[in-house]
PDB file of N, CA and C in Angstrom:
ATOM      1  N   UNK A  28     -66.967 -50.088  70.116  1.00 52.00           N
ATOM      2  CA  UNK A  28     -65.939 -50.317  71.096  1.00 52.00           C
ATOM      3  C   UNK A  28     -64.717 -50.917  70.415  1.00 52.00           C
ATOM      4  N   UNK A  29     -63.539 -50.652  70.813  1.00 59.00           N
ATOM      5  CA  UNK A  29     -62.038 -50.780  70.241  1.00 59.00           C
ATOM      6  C   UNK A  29     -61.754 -51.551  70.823  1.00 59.00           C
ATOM      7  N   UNK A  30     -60.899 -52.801  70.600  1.00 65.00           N
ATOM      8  CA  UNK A  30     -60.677 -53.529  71.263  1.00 65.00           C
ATOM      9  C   UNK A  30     -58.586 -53.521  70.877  1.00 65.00           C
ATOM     10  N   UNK A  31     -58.208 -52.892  72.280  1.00 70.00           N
ATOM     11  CA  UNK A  31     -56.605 -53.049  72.244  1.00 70.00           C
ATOM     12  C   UNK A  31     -56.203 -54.269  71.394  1.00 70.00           C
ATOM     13  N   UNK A  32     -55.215 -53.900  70.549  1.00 79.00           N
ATOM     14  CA  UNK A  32     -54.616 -55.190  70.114  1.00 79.00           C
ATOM     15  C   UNK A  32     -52.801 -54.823  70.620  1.00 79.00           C
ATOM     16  N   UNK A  33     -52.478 -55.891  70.697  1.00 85.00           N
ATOM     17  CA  UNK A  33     -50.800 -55.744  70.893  1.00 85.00           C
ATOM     18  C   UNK A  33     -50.294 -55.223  69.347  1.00 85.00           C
ATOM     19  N   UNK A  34     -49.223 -54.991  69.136  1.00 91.00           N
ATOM     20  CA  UNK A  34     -48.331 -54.829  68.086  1.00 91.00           C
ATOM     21  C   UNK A  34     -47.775 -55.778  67.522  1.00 91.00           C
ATOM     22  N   UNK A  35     -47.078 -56.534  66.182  1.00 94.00           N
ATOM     23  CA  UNK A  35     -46.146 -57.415  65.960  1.00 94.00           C
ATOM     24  C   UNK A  35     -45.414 -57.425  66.231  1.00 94.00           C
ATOM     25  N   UNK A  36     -44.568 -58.565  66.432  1.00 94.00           N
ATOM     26  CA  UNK A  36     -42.695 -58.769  66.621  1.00 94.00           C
ATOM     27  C   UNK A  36     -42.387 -59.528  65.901  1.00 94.00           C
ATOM     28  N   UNK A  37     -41.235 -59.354  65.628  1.00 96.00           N
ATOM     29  CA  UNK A  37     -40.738 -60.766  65.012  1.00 96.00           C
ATOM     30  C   UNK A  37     -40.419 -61.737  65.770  1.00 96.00           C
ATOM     31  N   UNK A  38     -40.594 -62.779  65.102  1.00 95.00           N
ATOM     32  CA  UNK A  38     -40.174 -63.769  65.669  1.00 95.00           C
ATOM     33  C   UNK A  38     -38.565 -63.832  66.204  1.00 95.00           C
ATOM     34  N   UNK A  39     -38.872 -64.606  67.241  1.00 93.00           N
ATOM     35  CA  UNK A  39     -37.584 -65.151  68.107  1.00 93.00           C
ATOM     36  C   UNK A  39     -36.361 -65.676  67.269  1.00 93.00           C
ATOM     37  N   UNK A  40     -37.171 -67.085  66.142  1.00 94.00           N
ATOM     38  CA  UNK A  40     -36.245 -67.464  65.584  1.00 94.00           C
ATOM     39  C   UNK A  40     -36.092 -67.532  64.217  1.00 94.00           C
ATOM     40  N   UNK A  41     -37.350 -67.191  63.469  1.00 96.00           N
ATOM     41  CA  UNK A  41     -37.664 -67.173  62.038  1.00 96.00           C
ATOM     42  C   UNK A  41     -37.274 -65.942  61.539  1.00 96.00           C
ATOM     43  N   UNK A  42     -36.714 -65.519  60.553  1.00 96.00           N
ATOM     44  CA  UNK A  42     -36.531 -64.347  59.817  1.00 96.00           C
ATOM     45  C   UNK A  42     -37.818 -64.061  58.715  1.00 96.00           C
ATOM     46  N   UNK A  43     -38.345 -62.845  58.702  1.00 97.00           N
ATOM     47  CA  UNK A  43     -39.508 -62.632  57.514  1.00 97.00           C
ATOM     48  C   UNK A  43     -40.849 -63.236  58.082  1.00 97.00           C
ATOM     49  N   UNK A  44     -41.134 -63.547  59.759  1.00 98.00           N
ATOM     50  CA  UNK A  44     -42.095 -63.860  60.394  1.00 98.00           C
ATOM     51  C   UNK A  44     -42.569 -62.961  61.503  1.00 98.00           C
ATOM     52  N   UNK A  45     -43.693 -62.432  61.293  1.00 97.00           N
ATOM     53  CA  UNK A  45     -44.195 -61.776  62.558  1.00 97.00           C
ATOM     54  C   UNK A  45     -45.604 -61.877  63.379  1.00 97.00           C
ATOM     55  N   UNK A  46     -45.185 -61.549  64.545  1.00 96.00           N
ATOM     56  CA  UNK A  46     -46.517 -62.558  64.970  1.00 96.00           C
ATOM     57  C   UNK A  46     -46.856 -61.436  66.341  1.00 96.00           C
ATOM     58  N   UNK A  47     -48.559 -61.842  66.573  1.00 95.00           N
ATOM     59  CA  UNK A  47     -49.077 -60.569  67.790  1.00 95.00           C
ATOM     60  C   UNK A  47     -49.940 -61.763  68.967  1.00 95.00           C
ATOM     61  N   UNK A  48     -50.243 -61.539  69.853  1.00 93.00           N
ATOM     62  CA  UNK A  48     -51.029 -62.360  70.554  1.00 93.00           C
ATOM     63  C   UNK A  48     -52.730 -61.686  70.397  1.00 93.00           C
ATOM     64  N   UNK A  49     -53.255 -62.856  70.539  1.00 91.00           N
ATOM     65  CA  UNK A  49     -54.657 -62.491  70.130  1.00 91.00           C
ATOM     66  C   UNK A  49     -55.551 -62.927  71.161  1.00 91.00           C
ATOM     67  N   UNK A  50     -55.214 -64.258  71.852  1.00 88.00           N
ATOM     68  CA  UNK A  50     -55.597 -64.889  72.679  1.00 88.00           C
ATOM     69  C   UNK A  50     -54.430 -65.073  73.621  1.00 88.00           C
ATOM     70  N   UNK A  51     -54.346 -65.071  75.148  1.00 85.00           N
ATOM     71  CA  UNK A  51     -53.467 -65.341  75.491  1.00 85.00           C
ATOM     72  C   UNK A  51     -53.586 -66.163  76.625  1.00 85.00           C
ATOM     73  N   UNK A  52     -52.410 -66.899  77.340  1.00 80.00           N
ATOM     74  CA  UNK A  52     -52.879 -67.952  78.781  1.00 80.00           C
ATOM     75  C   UNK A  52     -52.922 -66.926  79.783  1.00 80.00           C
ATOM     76  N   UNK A  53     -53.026 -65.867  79.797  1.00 79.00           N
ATOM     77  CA  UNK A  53     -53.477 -64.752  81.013  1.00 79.00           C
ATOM     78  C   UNK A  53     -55.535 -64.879  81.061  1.00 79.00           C
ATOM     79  N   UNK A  54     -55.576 -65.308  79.350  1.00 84.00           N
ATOM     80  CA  UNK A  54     -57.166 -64.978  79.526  1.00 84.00           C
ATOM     81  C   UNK A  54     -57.834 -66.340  79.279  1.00 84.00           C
ATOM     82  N   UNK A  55     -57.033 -67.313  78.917  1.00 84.00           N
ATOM     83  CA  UNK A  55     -57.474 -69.019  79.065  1.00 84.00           C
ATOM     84  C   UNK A  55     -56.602 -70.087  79.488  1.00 84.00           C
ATOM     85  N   UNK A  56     -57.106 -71.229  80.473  1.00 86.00           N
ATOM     86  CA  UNK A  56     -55.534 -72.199  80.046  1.00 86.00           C
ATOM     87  C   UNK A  56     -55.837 -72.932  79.330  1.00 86.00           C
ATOM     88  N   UNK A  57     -56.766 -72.653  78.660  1.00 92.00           N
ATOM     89  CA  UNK A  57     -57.001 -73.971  77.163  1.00 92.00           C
ATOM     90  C   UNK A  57     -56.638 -73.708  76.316  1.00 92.00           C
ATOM     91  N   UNK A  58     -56.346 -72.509  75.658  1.00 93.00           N
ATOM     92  CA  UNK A  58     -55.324 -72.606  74.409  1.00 93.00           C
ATOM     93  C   UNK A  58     -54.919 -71.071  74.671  1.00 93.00           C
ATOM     94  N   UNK A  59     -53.946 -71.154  73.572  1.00 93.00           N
ATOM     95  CA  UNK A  59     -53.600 -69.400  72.966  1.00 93.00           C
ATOM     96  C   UNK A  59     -53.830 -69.304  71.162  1.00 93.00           C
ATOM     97  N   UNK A  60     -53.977 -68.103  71.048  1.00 95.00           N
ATOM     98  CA  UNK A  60     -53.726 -68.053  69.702  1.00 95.00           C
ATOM     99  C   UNK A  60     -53.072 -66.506  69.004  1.00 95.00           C
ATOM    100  N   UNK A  61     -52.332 -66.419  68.375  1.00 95.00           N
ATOM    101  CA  UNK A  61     -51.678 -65.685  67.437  1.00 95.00           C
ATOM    102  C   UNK A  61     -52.156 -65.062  66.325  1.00 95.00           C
ATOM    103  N   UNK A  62     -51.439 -63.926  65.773  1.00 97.00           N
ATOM    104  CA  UNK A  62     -52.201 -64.136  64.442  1.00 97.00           C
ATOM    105  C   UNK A  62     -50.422 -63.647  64.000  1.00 97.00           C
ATOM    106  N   UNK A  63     -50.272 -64.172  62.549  1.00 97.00           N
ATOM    107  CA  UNK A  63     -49.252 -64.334  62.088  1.00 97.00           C
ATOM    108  C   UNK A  63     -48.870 -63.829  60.227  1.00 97.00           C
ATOM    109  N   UNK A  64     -47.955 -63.207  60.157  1.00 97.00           N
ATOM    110  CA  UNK A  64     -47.855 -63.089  58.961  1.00 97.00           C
ATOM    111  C   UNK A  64     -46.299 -63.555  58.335  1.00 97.00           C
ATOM    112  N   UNK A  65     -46.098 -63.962  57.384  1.00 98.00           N
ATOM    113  CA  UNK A  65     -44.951 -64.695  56.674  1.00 98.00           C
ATOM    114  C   UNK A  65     -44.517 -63.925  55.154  1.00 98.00           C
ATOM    115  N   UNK A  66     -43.437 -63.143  55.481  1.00 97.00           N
ATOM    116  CA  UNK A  66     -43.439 -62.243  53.789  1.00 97.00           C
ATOM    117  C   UNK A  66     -43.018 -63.195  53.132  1.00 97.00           C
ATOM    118  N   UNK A  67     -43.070 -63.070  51.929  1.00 98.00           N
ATOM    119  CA  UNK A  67     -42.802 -63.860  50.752  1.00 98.00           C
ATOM    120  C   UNK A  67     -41.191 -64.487  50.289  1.00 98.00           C
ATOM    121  N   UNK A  68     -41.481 -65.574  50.201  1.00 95.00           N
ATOM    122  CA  UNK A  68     -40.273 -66.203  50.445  1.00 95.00           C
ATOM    123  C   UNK A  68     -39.404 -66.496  51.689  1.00 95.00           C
ATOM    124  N   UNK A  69     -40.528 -66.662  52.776  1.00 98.00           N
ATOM    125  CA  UNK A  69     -39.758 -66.949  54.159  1.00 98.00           C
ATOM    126  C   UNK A  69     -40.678 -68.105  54.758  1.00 98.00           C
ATOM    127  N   UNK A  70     -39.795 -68.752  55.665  1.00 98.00           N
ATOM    128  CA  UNK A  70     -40.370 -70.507  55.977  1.00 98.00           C
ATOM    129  C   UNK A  70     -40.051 -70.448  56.977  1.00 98.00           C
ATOM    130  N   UNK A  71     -41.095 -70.777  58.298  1.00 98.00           N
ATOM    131  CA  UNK A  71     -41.002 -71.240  59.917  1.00 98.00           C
ATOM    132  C   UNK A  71     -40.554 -72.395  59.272  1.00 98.00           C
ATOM    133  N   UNK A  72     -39.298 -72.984  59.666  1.00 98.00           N
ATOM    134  CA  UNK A  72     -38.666 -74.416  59.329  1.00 98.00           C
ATOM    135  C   UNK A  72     -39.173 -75.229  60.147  1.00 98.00           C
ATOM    136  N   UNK A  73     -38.577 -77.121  60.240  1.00 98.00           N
ATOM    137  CA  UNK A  73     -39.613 -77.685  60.740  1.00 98.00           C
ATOM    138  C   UNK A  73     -39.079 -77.692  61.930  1.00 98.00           C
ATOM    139  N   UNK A  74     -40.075 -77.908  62.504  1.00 97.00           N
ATOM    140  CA  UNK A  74     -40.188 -78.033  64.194  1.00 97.00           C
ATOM    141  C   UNK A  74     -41.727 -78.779  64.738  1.00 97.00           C
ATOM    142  N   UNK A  75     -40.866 -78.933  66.279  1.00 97.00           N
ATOM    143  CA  UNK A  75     -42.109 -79.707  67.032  1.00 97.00           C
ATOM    144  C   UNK A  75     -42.972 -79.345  67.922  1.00 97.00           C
ATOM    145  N   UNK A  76     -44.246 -79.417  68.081  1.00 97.00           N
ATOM    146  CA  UNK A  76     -44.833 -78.675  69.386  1.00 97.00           C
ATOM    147  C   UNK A  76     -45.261 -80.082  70.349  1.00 97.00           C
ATOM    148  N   UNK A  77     -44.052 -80.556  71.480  1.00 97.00           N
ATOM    149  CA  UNK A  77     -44.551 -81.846  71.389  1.00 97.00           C
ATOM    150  C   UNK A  77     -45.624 -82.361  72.462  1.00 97.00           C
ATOM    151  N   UNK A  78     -45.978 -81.420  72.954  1.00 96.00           N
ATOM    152  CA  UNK A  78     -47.537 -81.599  73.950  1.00 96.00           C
ATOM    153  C   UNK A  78     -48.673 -80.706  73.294  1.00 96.00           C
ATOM    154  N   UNK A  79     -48.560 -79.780  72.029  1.00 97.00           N
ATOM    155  CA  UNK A  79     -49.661 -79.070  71.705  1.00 97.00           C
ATOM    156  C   UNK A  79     -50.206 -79.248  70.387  1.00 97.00           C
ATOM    157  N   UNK A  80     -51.336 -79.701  70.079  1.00 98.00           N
ATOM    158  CA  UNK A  80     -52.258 -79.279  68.583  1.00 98.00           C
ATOM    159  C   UNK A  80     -52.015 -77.827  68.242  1.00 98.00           C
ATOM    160  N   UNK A  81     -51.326 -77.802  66.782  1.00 98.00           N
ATOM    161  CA  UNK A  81     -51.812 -76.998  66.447  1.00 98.00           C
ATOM    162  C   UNK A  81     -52.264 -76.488  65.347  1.00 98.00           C
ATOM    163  N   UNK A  82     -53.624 -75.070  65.438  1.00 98.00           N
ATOM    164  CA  UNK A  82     -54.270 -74.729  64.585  1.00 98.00           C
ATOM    165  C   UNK A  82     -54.621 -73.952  63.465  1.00 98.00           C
ATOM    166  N   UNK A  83     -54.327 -73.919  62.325  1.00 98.00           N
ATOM    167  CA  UNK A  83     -53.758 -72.867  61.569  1.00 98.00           C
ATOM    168  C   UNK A  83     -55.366 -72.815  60.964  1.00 98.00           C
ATOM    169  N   UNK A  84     -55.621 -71.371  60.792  1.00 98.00           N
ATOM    170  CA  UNK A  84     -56.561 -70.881  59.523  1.00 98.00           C
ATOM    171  C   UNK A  84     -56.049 -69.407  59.118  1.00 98.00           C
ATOM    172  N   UNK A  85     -56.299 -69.834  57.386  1.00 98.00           N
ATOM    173  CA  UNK A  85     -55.221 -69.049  56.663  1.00 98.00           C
ATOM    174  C   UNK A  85     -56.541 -67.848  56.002  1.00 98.00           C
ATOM    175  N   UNK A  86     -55.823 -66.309  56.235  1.00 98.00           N
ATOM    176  CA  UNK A  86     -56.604 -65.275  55.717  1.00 98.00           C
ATOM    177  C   UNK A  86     -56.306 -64.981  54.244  1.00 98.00           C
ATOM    178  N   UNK A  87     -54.830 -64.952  54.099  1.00 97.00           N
ATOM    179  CA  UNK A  87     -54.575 -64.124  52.835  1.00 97.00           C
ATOM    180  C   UNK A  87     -53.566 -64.612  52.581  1.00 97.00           C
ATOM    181  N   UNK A  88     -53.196 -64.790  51.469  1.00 97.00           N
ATOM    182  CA  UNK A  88     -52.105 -65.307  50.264  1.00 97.00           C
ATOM    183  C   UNK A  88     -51.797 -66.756  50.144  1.00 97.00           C
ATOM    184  N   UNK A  89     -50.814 -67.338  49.809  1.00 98.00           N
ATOM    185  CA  UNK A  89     -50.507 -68.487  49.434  1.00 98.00           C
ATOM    186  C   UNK A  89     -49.770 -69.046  50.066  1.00 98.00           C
ATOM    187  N   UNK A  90     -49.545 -70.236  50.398  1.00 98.00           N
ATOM    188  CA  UNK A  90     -48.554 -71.291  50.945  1.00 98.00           C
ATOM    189  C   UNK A  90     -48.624 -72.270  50.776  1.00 98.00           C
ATOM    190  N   UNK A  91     -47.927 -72.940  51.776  1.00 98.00           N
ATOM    191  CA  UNK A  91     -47.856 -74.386  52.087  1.00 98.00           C
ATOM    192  C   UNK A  91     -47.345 -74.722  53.501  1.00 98.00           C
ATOM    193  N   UNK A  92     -47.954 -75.909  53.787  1.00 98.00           N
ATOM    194  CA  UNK A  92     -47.490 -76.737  55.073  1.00 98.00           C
ATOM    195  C   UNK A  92     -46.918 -77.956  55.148  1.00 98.00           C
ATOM    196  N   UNK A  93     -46.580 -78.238  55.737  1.00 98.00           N
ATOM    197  CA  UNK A  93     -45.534 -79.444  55.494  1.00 98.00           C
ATOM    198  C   UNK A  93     -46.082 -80.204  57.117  1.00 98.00           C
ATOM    199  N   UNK A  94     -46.687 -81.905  56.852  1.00 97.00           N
ATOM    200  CA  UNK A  94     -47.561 -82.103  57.894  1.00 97.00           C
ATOM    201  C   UNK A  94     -47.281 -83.027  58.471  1.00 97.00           C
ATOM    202  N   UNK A  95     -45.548 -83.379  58.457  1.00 95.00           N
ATOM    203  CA  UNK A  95     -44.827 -84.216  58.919  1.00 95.00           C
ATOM    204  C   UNK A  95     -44.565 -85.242  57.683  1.00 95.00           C
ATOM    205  N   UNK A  96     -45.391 -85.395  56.433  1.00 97.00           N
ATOM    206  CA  UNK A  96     -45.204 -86.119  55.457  1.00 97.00           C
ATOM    207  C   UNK A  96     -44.907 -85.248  54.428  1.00 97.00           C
ATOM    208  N   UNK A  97     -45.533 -84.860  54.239  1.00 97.00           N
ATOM    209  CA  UNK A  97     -45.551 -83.979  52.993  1.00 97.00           C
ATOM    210  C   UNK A  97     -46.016 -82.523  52.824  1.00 97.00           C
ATOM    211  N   UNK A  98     -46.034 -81.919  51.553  1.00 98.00           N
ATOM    212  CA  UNK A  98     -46.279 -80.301  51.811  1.00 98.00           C
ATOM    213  C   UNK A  98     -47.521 -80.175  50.898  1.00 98.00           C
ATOM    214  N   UNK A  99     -48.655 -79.542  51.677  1.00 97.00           N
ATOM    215  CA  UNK A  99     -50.165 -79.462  51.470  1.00 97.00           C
ATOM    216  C   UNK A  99     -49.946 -77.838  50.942  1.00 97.00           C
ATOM    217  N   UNK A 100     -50.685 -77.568  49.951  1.00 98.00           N
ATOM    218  CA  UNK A 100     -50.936 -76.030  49.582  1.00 98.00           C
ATOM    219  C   UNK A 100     -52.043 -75.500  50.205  1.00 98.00           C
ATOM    220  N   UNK A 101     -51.713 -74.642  51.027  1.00 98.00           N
ATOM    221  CA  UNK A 101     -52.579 -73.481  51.337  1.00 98.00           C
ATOM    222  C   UNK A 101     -53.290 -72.293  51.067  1.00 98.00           C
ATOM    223  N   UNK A 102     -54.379 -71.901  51.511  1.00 98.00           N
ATOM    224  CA  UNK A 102     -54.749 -70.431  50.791  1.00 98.00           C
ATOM    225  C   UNK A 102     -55.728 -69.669  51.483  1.00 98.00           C
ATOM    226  N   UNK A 103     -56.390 -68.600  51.417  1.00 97.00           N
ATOM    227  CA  UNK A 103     -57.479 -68.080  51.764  1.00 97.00           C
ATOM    228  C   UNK A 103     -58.600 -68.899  52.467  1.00 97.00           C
ATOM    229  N   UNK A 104     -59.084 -68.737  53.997  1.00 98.00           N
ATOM    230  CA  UNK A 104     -60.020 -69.690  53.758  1.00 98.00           C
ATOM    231  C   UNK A 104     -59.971 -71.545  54.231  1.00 98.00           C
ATOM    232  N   UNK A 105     -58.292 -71.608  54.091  1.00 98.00           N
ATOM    233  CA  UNK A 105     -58.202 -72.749  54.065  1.00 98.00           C
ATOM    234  C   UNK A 105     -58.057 -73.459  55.774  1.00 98.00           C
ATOM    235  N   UNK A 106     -57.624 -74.490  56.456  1.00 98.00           N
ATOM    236  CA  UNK A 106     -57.713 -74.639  57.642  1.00 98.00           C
ATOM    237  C   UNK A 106     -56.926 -75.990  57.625  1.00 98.00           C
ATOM    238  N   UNK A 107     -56.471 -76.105  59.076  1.00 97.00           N
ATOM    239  CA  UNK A 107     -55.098 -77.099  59.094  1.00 97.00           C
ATOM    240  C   UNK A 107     -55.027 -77.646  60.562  1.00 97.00           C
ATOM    241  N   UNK A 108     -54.891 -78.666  60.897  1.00 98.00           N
ATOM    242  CA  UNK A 108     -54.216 -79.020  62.160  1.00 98.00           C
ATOM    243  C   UNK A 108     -53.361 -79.964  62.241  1.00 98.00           C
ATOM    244  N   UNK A 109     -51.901 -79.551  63.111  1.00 98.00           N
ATOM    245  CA  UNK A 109     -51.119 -80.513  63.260  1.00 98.00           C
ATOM    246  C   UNK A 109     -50.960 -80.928  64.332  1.00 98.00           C
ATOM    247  N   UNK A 110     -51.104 -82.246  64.598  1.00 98.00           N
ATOM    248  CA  UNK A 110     -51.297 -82.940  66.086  1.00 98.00           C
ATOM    249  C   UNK A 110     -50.111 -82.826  66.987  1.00 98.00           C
ATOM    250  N   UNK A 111     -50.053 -82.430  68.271  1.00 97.00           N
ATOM    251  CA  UNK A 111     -49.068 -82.280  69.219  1.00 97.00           C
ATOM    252  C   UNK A 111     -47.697 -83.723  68.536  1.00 97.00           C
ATOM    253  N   UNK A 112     -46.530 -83.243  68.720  1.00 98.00           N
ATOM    254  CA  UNK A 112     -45.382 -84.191  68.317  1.00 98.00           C
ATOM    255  C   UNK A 112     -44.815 -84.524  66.703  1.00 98.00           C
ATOM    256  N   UNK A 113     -45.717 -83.826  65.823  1.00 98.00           N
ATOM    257  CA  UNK A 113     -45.577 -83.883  64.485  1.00 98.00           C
ATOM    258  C   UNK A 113     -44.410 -82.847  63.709  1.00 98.00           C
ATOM    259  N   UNK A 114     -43.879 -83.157  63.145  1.00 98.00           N
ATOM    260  CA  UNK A 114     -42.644 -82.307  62.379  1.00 98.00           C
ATOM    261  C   UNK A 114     -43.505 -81.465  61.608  1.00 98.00           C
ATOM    262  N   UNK A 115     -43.689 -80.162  61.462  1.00 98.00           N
ATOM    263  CA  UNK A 115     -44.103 -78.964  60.767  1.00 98.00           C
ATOM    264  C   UNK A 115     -43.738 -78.269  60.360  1.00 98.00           C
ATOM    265  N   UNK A 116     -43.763 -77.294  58.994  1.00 98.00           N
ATOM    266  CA  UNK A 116     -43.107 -76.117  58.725  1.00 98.00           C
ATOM    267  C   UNK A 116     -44.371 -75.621  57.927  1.00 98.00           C
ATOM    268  N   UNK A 117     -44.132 -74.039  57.960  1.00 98.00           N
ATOM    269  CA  UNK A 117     -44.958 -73.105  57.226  1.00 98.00           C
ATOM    270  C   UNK A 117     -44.360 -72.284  56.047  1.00 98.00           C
ATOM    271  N   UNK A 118     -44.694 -72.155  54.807  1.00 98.00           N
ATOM    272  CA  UNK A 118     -43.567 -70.984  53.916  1.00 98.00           C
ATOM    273  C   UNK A 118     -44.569 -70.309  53.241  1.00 98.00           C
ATOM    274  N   UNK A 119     -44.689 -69.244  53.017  1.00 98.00           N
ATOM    275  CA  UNK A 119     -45.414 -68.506  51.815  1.00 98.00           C
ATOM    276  C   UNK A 119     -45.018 -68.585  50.305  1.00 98.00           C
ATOM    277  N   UNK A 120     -45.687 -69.123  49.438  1.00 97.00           N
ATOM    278  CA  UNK A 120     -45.169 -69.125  48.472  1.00 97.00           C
ATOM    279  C   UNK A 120     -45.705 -68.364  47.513  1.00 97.00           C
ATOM    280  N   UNK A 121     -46.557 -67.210  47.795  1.00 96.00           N
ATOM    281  CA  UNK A 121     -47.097 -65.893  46.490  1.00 96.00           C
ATOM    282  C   UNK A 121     -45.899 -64.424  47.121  1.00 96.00           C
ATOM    283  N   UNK A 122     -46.877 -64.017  46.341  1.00 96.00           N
ATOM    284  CA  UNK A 122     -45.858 -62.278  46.187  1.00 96.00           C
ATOM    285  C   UNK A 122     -46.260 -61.712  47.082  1.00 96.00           C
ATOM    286  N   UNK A 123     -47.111 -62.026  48.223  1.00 97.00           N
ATOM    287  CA  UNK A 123     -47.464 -60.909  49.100  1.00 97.00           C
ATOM    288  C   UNK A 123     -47.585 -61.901  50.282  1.00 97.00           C
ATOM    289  N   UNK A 124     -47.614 -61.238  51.441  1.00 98.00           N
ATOM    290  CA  UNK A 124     -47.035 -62.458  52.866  1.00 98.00           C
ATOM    291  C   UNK A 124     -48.679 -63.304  52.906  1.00 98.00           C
ATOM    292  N   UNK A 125     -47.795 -64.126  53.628  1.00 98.00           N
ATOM    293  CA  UNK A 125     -49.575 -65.432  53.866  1.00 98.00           C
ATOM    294  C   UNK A 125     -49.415 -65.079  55.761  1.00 98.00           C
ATOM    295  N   UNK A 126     -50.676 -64.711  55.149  1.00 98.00           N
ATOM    296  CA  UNK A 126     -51.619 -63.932  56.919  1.00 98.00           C
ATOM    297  C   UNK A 126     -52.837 -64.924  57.460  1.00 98.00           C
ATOM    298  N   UNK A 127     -52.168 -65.424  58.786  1.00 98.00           N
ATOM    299  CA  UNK A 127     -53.136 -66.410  59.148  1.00 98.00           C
ATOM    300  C   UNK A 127     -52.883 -66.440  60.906  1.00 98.00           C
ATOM    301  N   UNK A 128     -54.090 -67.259  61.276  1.00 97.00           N
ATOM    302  CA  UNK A 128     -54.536 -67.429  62.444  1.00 97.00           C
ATOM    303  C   UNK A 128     -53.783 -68.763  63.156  1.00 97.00           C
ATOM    304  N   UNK A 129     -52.525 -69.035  64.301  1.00 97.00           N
ATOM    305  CA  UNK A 129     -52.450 -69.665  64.557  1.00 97.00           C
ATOM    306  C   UNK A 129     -52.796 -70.507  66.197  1.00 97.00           C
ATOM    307  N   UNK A 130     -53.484 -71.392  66.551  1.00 97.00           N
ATOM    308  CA  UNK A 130     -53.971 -71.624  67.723  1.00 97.00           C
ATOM    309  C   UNK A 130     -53.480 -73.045  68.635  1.00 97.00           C
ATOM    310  N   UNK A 131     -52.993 -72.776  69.438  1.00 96.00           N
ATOM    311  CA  UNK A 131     -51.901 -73.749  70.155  1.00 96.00           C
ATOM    312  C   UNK A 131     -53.133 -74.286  71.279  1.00 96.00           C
ATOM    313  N   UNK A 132     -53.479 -75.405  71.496  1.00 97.00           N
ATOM    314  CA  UNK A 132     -54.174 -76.013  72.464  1.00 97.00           C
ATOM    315  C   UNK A 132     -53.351 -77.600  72.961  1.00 97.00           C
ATOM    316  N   UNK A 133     -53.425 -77.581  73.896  1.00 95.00           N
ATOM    317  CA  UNK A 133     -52.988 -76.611  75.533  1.00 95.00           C
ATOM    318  C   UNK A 133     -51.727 -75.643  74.857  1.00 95.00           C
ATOM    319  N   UNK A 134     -51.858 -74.415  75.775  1.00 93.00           N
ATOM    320  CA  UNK A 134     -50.754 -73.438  75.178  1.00 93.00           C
ATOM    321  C   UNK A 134     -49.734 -74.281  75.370  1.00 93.00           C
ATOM    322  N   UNK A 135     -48.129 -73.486  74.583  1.00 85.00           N
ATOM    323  CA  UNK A 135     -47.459 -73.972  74.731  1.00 85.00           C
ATOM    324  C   UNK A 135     -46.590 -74.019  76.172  1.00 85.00           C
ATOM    325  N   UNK A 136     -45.862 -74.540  76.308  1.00 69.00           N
ATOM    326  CA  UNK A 136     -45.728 -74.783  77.391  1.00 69.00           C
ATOM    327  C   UNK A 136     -44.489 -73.803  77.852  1.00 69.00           C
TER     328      UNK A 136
END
């Protein structure tokens, strides 16, 4: 059995970011989640989600996160949460985009 997936878009406000819904608040109100890819050499700058956790687990390539203090390296495998109100940013930093899972609990608003 096939399970429909939506298509990517780009993002609203990031350039070199694209993102699909995977989970959505039509099918929970406890979270949503995304799945997301970042080509190389492009950065969700920082920003706030200031009522939502959120949950990153990373499939493929390299990065970093930035976790309101400082910038943590990412990779394959790896897993992240930034607590609702925290300054965040995401960038890829290998040759091929960093593809990962992102999960907003409570969606955003």
């Amino acid at each position: 059995m096939s399970i429909p997936r939506a298509p990517f878009a780009r993002h609203t406000r990031f350039e070199g970011v694209f993102l699909r819904p995977v989970v959505t608040a039509a099918e929970t109100t406890r979270l949503t989640t995304s799945e997301a890819f970042i080509v190389p050499d492009h950065i969700i700058e920082q920003h706030v989600h200031p009522t939502s956790d959120e949950h990153f687990f990373f499939i493929d390539g390299t990065g970093e996160v930035f976790d309101g203090t400082d910038w943590q390296p990412v990779a394959s495998g790896d897993a992240i949460t930034i607590k609702a109100g925290t300054t965040h940013a995401v960038r890829c930093t290998s040759g091929v985009p960093l593809h990962y899972l992102s999960t907003y609990s409570p969606p955003l608003a």
